[in-house]
XYZ file of C-alpha atoms in Angstrom:
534
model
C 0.000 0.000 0.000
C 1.130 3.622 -0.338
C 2.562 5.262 2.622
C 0.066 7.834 4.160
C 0.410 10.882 6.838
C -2.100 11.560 9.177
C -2.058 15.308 10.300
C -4.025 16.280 13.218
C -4.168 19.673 13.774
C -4.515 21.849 17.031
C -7.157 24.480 17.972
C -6.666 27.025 20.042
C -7.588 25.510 23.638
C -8.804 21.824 21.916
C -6.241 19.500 20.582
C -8.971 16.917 18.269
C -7.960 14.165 16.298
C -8.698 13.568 12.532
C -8.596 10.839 11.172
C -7.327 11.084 6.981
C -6.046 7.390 6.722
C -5.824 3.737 7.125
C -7.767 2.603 10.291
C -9.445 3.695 12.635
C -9.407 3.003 16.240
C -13.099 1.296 16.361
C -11.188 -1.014 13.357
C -9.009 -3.323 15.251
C -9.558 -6.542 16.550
C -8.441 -7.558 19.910
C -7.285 -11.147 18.907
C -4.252 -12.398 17.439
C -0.489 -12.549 18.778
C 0.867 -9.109 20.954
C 0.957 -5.713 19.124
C 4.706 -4.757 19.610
C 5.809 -1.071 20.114
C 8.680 0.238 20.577
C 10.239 2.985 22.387
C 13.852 4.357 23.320
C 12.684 5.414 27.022
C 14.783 3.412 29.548
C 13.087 2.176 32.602
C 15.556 1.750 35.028
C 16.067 0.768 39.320
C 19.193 2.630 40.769
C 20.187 3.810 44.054
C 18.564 7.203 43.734
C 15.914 6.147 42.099
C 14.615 2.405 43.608
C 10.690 2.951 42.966
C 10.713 4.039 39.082
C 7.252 2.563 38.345
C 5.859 4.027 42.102
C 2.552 6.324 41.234
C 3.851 8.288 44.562
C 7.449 8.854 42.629
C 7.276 8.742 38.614
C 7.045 11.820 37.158
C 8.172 11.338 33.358
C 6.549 10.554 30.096
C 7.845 7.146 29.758
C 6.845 5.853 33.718
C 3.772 7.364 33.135
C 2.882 5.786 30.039
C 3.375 2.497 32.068
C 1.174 3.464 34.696
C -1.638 4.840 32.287
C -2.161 1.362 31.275
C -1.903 -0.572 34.248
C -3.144 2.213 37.387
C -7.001 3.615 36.826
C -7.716 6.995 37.783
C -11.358 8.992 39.239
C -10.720 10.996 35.826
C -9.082 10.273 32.565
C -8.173 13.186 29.229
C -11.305 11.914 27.033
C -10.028 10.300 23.576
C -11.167 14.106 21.668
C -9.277 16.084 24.032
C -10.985 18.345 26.428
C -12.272 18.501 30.121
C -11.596 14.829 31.644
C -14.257 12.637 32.421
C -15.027 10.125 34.759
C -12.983 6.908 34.663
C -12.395 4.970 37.772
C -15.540 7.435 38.978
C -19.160 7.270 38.204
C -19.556 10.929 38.542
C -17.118 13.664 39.774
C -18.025 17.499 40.515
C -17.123 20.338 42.180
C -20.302 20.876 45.071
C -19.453 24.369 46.066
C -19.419 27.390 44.385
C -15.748 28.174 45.031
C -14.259 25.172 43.871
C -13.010 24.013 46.504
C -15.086 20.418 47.406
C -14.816 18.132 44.650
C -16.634 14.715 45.172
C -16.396 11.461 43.553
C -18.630 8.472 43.783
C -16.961 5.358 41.956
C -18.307 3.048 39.327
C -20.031 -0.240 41.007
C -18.014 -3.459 40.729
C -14.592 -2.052 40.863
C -11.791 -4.239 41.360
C -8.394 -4.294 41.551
C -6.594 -6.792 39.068
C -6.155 -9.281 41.282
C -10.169 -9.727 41.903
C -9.848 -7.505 45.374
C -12.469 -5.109 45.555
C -12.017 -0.854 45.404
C -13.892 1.088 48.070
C -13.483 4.910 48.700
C -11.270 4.123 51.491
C -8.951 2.937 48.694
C -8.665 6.176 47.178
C -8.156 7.799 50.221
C -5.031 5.556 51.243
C -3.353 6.061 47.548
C -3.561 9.793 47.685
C -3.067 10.811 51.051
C -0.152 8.044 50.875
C 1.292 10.118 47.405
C 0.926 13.157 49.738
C 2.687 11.805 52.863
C 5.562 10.594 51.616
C 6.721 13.885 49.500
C 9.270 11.938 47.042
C 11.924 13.741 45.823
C 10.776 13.847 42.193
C 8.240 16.549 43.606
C 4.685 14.697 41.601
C 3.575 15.166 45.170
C 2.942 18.714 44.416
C 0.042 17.935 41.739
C -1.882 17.308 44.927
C -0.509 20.310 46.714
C -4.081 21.783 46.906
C -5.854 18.949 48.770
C -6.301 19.746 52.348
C -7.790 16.410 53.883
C -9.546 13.994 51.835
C -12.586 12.508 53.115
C -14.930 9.114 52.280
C -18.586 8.642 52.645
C -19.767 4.900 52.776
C -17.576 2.757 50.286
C -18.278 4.672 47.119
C -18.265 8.299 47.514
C -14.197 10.258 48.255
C -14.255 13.902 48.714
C -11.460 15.780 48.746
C -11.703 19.264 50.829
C -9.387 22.058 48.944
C -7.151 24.113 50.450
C -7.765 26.947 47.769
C -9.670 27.175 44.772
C -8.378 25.187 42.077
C -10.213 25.104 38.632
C -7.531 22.462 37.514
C -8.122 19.647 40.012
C -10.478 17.512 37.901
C -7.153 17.115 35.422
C -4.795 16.605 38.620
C -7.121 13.333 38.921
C -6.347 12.207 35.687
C -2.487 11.957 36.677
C -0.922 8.910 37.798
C 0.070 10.427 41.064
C -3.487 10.164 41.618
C -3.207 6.666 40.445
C -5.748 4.258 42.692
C -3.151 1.365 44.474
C -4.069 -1.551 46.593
C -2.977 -1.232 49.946
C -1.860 -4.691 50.321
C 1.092 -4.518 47.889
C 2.109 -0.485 48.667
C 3.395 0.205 51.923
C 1.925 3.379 53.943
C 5.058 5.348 54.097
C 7.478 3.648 52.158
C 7.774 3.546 48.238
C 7.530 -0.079 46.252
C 10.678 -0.639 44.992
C 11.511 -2.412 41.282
C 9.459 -2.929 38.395
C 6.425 -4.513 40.096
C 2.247 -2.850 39.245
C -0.346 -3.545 40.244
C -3.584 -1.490 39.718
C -7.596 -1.894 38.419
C -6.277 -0.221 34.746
C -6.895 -1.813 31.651
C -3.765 -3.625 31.523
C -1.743 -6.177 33.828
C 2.076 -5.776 33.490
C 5.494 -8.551 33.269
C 8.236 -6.876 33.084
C 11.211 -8.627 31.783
C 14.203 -7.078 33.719
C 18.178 -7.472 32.833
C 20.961 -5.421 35.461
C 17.749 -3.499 36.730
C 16.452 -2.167 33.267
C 13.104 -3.311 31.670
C 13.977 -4.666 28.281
C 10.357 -5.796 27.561
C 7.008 -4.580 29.248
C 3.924 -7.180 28.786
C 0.880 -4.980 28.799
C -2.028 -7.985 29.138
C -6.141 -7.004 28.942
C -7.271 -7.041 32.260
C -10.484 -8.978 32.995
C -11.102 -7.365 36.117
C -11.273 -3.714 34.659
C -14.164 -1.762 34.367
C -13.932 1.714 32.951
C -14.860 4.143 29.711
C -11.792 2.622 27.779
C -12.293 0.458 25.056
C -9.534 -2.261 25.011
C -9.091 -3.284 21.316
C -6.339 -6.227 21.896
C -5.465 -8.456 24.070
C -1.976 -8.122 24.568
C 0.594 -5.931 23.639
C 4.628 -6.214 24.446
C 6.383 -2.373 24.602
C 10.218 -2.932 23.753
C 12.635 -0.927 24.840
C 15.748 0.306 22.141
C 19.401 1.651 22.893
C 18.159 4.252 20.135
C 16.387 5.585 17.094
C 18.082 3.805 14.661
C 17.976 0.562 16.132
C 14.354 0.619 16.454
C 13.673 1.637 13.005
C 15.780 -1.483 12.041
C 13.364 -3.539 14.425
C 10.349 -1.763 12.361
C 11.593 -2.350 8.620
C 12.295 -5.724 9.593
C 8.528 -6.393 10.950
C 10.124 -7.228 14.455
C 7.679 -4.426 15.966
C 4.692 -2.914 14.868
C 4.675 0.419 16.127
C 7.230 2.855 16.764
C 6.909 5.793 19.079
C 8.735 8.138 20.891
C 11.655 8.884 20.273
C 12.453 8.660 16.469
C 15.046 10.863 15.146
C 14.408 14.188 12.879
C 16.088 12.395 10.266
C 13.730 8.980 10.553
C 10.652 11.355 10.299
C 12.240 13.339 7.322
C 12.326 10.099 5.276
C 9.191 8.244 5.968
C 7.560 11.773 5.297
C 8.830 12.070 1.507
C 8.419 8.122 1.162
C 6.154 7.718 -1.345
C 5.564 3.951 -1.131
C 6.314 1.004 1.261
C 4.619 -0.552 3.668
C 5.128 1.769 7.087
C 2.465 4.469 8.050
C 3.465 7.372 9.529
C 1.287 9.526 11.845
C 1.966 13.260 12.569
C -0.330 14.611 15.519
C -0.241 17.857 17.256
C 1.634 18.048 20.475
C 2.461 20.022 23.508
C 5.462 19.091 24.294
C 8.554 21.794 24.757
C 11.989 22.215 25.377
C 13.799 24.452 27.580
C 17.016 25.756 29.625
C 16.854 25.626 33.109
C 19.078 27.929 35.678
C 20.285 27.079 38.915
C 19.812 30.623 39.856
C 21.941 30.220 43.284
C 25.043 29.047 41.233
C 28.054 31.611 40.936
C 27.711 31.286 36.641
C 24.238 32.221 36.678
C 23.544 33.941 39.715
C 23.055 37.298 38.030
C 19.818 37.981 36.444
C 21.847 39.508 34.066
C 24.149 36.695 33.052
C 20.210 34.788 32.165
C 19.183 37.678 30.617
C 21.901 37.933 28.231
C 21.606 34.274 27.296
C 18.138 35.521 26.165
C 18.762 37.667 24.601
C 21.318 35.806 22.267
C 19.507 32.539 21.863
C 18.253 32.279 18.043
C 14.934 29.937 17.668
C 14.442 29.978 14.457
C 18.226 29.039 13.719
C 18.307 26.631 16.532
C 15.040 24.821 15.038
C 15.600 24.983 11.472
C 18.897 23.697 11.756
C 17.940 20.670 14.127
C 14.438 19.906 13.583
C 12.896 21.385 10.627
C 9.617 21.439 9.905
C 9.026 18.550 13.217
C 8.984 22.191 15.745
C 8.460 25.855 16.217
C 10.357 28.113 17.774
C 8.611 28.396 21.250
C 8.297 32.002 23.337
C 6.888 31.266 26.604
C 6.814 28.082 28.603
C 2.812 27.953 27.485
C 3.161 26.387 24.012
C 1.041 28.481 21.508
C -1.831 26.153 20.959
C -3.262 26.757 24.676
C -5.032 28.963 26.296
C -3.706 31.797 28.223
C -0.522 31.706 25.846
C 1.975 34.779 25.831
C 4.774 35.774 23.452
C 6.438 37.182 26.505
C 10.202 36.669 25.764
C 9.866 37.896 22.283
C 8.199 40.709 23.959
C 10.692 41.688 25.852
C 14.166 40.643 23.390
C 12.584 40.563 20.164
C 15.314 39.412 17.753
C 18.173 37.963 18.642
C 21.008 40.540 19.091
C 24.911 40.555 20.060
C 25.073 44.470 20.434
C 21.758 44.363 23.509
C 23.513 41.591 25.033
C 26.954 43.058 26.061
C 25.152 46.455 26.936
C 23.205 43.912 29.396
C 26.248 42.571 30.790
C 28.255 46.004 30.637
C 25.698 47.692 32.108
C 25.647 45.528 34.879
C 29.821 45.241 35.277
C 29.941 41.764 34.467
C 33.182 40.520 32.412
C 33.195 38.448 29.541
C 33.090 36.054 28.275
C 31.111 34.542 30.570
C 32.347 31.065 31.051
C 29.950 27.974 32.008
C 28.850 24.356 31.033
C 25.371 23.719 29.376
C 24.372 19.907 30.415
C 22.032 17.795 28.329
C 20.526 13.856 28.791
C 22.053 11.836 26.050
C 18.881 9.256 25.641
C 15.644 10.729 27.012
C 14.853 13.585 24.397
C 15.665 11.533 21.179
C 19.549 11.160 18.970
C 19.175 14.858 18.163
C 19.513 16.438 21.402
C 23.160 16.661 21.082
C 23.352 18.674 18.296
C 20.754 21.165 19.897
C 23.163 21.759 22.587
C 26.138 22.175 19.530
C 24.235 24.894 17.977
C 23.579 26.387 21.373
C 26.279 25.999 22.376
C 27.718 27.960 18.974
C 25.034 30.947 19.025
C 26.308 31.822 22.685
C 30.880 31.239 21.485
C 29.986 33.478 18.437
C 28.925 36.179 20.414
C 32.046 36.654 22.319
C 30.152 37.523 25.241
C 29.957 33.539 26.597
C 32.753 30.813 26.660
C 30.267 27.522 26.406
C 30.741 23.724 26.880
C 28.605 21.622 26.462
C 28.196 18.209 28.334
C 25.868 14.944 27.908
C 25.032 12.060 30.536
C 22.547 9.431 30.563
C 18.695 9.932 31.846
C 19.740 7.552 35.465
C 22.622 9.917 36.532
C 21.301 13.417 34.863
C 18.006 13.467 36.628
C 20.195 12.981 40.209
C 23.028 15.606 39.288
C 19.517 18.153 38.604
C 18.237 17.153 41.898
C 21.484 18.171 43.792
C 22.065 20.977 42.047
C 25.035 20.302 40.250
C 23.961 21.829 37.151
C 24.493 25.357 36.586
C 22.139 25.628 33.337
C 20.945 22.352 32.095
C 18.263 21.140 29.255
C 15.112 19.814 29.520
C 11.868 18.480 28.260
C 8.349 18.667 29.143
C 5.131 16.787 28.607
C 2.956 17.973 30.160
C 0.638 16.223 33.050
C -2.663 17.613 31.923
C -3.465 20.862 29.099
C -3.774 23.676 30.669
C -1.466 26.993 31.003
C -1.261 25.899 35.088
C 0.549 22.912 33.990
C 3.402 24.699 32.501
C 3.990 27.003 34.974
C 3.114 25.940 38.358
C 5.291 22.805 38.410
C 8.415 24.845 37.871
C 7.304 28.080 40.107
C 5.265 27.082 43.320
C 6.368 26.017 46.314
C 7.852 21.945 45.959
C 9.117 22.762 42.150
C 10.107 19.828 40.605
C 13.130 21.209 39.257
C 14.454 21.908 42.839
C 14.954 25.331 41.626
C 15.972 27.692 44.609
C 14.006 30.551 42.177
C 11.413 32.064 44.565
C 8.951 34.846 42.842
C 6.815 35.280 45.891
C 4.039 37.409 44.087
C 3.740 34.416 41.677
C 3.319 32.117 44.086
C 1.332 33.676 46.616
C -0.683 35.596 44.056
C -1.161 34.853 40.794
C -1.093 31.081 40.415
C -3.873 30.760 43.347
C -5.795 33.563 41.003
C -5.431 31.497 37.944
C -7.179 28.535 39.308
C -10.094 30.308 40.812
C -10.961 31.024 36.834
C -13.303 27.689 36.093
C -13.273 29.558 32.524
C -9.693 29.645 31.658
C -10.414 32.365 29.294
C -10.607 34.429 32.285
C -6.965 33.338 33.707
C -5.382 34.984 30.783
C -4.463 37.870 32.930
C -2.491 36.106 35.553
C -1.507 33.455 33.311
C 0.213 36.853 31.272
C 1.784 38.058 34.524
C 3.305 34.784 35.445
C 4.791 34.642 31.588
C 6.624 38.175 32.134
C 7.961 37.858 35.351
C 9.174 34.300 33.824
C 11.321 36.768 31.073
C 12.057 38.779 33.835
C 14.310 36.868 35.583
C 15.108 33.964 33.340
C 14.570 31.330 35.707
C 13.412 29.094 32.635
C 14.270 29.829 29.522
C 11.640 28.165 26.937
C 13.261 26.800 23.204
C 10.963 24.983 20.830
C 7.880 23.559 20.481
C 7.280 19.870 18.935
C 5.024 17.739 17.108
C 4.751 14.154 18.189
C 4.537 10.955 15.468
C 3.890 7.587 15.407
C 4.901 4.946 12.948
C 3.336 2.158 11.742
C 3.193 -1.728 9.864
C 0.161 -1.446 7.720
C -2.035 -4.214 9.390
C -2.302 -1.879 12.619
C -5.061 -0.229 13.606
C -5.619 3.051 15.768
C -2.494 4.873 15.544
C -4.194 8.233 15.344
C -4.992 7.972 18.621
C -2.451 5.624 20.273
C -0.583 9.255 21.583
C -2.583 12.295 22.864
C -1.845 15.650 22.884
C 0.345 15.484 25.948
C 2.099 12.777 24.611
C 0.197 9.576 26.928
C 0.613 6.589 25.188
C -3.024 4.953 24.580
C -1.839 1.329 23.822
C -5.690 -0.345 24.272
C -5.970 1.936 20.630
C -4.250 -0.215 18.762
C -5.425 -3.115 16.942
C -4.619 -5.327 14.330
C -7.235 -5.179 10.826
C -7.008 -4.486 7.108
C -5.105 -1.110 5.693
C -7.220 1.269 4.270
């Protein structure tokens, strides 16, 4: 069959699916042998990090797309985008006009996979448990807002708020909010290794060599019950050194599907293809990538050191020369396509510019160049992450005004060197936990920041983040959401990048791949099926 592209484009505060090709996800058939997919995250156990697959510790896209399948939630992101609906839940609402008392009253006949049955109680022990023990990859602050969490009979949890919070229902929808057995997760102590177990619509295996998953054995639960629509029965998720080895796996039929992370140079070809027998999907996303500042470090102390790095930092270079057409250049940490949205830095810089960068640092008394180290994950954000940080790296050098290295370390020891602080300026990625402006802003701001940042903006947090979420219309936030977005160019505590689209690629006898990613990249693997190309 001819190759097709499937483009789904984004709306302005609604990310919705369209379907132009081959399949459709009501299409498959949940029979046959396992749907393989492939990925390059890593799943791995080390010292600092024991619990990976924990719902009170993971907090990255590739955990999370474990625990999507295999740990339900109250709420879930509907397939169309949107406000999320009941899942877990029967019904969920906000019961006050302040929005702060949200109750839930659960679906009859919950269980977990293991036959036990789910009462409200349930609920209550795997979120105030997230809550209690505070681990240090911060998710715990999703749930910042909850003051006490209460149960009525076996089927109804409420949970009191401490402020308003207009966001909440899509807090629910997170894993950290993830609905555990008590019997296999201790109180006050998280579950260490590769071990799930939840009422989602998958069981998991994992297949584990020197403390690394190397296959993940997603199996149809029996015991689920939920608005998902399983359409297989099994499906294995492999795990690749890299890009190029899973495209290998893909050409060769070894897998089926290939997601996250393929290389700009992968997408390029299977783009232009014009025949052969691999679909590709290209989907709107929100995911982003940015510069982060440890603003108590000596390099970067000065706001006017950050500033300056603004000020020099060329987008449109940086993503034409990397990515192409796969990203836009990306002027806020709110990516364009939601609500609330602000150019802010362009606002402030405009163009790039050598000349308002050294009056910056003149003005201020601070010699240059300015010499520091720009770190980067070698195998988290896809092969072409390192050549980001090259052309970075170049932009600031050719200035004069910066003396830049640049240097790369795998996902298991990065994320603990972040932690401690022993990155001056380092790179990151987000995907975000739910679609709204809050998302992209509060988790790096408020108080319990997962970055660890020691940046403290007191008016933001104090102020306008607690007046953003008492806007049920998010129309409304825009203000706040505006404020939050300047003081953010400021001070340069964040300094956003680009902007990227997400794909998906495909053997022709699958089914669903225009949905088997949503717009904040969760991997929907009871989509895909296996049935006839179109």
């Amino acid at each position: 069959m001819n190759r097709k592209t499937l483009v789904l484009p984004a709306v302005v505060g609604l990310l919705a699916p369209v379907l132009a090709a081959c399949g459709g996800s009501d299409s498959g058939s949940d029979g046959g042998d396992a749907i393989v997919v492939g990925t390059t995250d890593r799943f791995t156990a080390t010292k600092d990090a024991p619990a990976p697959l924990d719902p009170a510790y993971a907090y990255d896209v590739g955990t999370w797309n474990i625990l999507r399948q295999t740990v339900q939630t109250l709420m879930i992101q509907p397939k169309g985008e949107g406000d999320p609906v009941p899942e877990a839940a029967q019904s969920c609402s906000f019961t006050d006009s302040g929005n702060e008392r949200y109750a839930c009253k659960l679906r009859d006949g919950l269980k977990f996979s293991n036959g036990d049955k789910i009462t409200a109680a349930d609920v209550k022990y795997s979120i105030d448990r997230a809550r209690a023990i505070k681990a240090d990859s911060g998710v715990f602050a999703l749930l910042s807002t909850i003051d006490t969490v209460e149960t009525q009979g076996d089927n109804e949890v409420i949970f009191h708020l401490k402020t308003a919070d207009a966001t909440f229902p899509f807090k629910l929808s997170t894993p950290v909010a993830g609905i555990v057995n008590p019997d296999d997760y201790e109180k006050d102590k998280l579950r260490d290794g590769f071990d799930v177990d939840g009422s989602g619509p998958y069981t998991l295996h994992a297949d584990v060599k020197n403390d690394e998953i190397v296959k993940a054995t997603f199996t149809k639960n029996p015991n689920y019950k939920g608005v998902l629509k399983v359409n297989n029965s099994k499906v294995d998720m492999v795990s690749f050194a890299d890009a190029t080895k899973m495209g290998d796996a893909l050409d060769k039929g070894d897998i089926d599907v290939m997601t996250r992370t393929m290389s700009p140079q992968q997408i390029q070809a299977l783009s232009t293809k014009s025949g052969g027998s691999v679909d590709l999907v290209e989907m709107a996303g929100l995911e982003i990538r940015y510069l982060a500042f440890n603003t108590s470090a000596p390099t970067v102390k000065s706001k006017t050191v950050r500033q300056a790095i603004a000020q020099l930092i060329n987008r449109g270079e940086l993503v034409s020369k990397v990515y192409g057409t796969q990203a836009e250049p990306l002027y806020s940490m709110v990516p364009a396509s939601i609500t609330g949205h602000s150019n802010s830095f362009f606002n402030k810089y405009g163009d790039p510019s050598v000349a308002k960068a050294k009056a910056l640092l003149t003005a201020a008394g601070i010699t240059s160049p300015v010499k520091l180290t720009l770190h980067y994950t070698t195998d988290h954000y896809g092969p072409a992450t390192k050549k980001e940080f090259e052309v970075l790296r170049q932009q600031l050098n050719d200035s004069g005004l910066f003396d830049v290295a640049i240097k790369g370390a795998p996902w298991e020891t990065f994320v603990p060197a972040e932690r401690k602080g022993e990155y001056d300026v380092f790179g990151m990625g987000w995907f975000p936990d739910f679609p709204d402006a809050d998302n992209y802003l509060a988790p790096f701001l408020d108080k319990d920041n997962f970055l660890k940042s020691p940046y403290r903006n007191s008016t933001v947090i104090n102020s306008l983040i607690p007046e953003s979420r008492r806007e049920a219309d998010r129309v409304g936030a825009a203000k706040s959401l505006t404020e939050i977005q300047d003081a953010i160019a400021e001070d340069v505590p964040l300094l956003p990048l680009w902007q990227g689209k997400q794909y998906v690629a495909s053997g022709d006898k699958v089914t669903g791949t225009a949905y088997a990613l949503n717009s904040s990249s969760t991997l929907q693997l009871w989509e895909l099926g296996r049935g006839v190309g179109g």
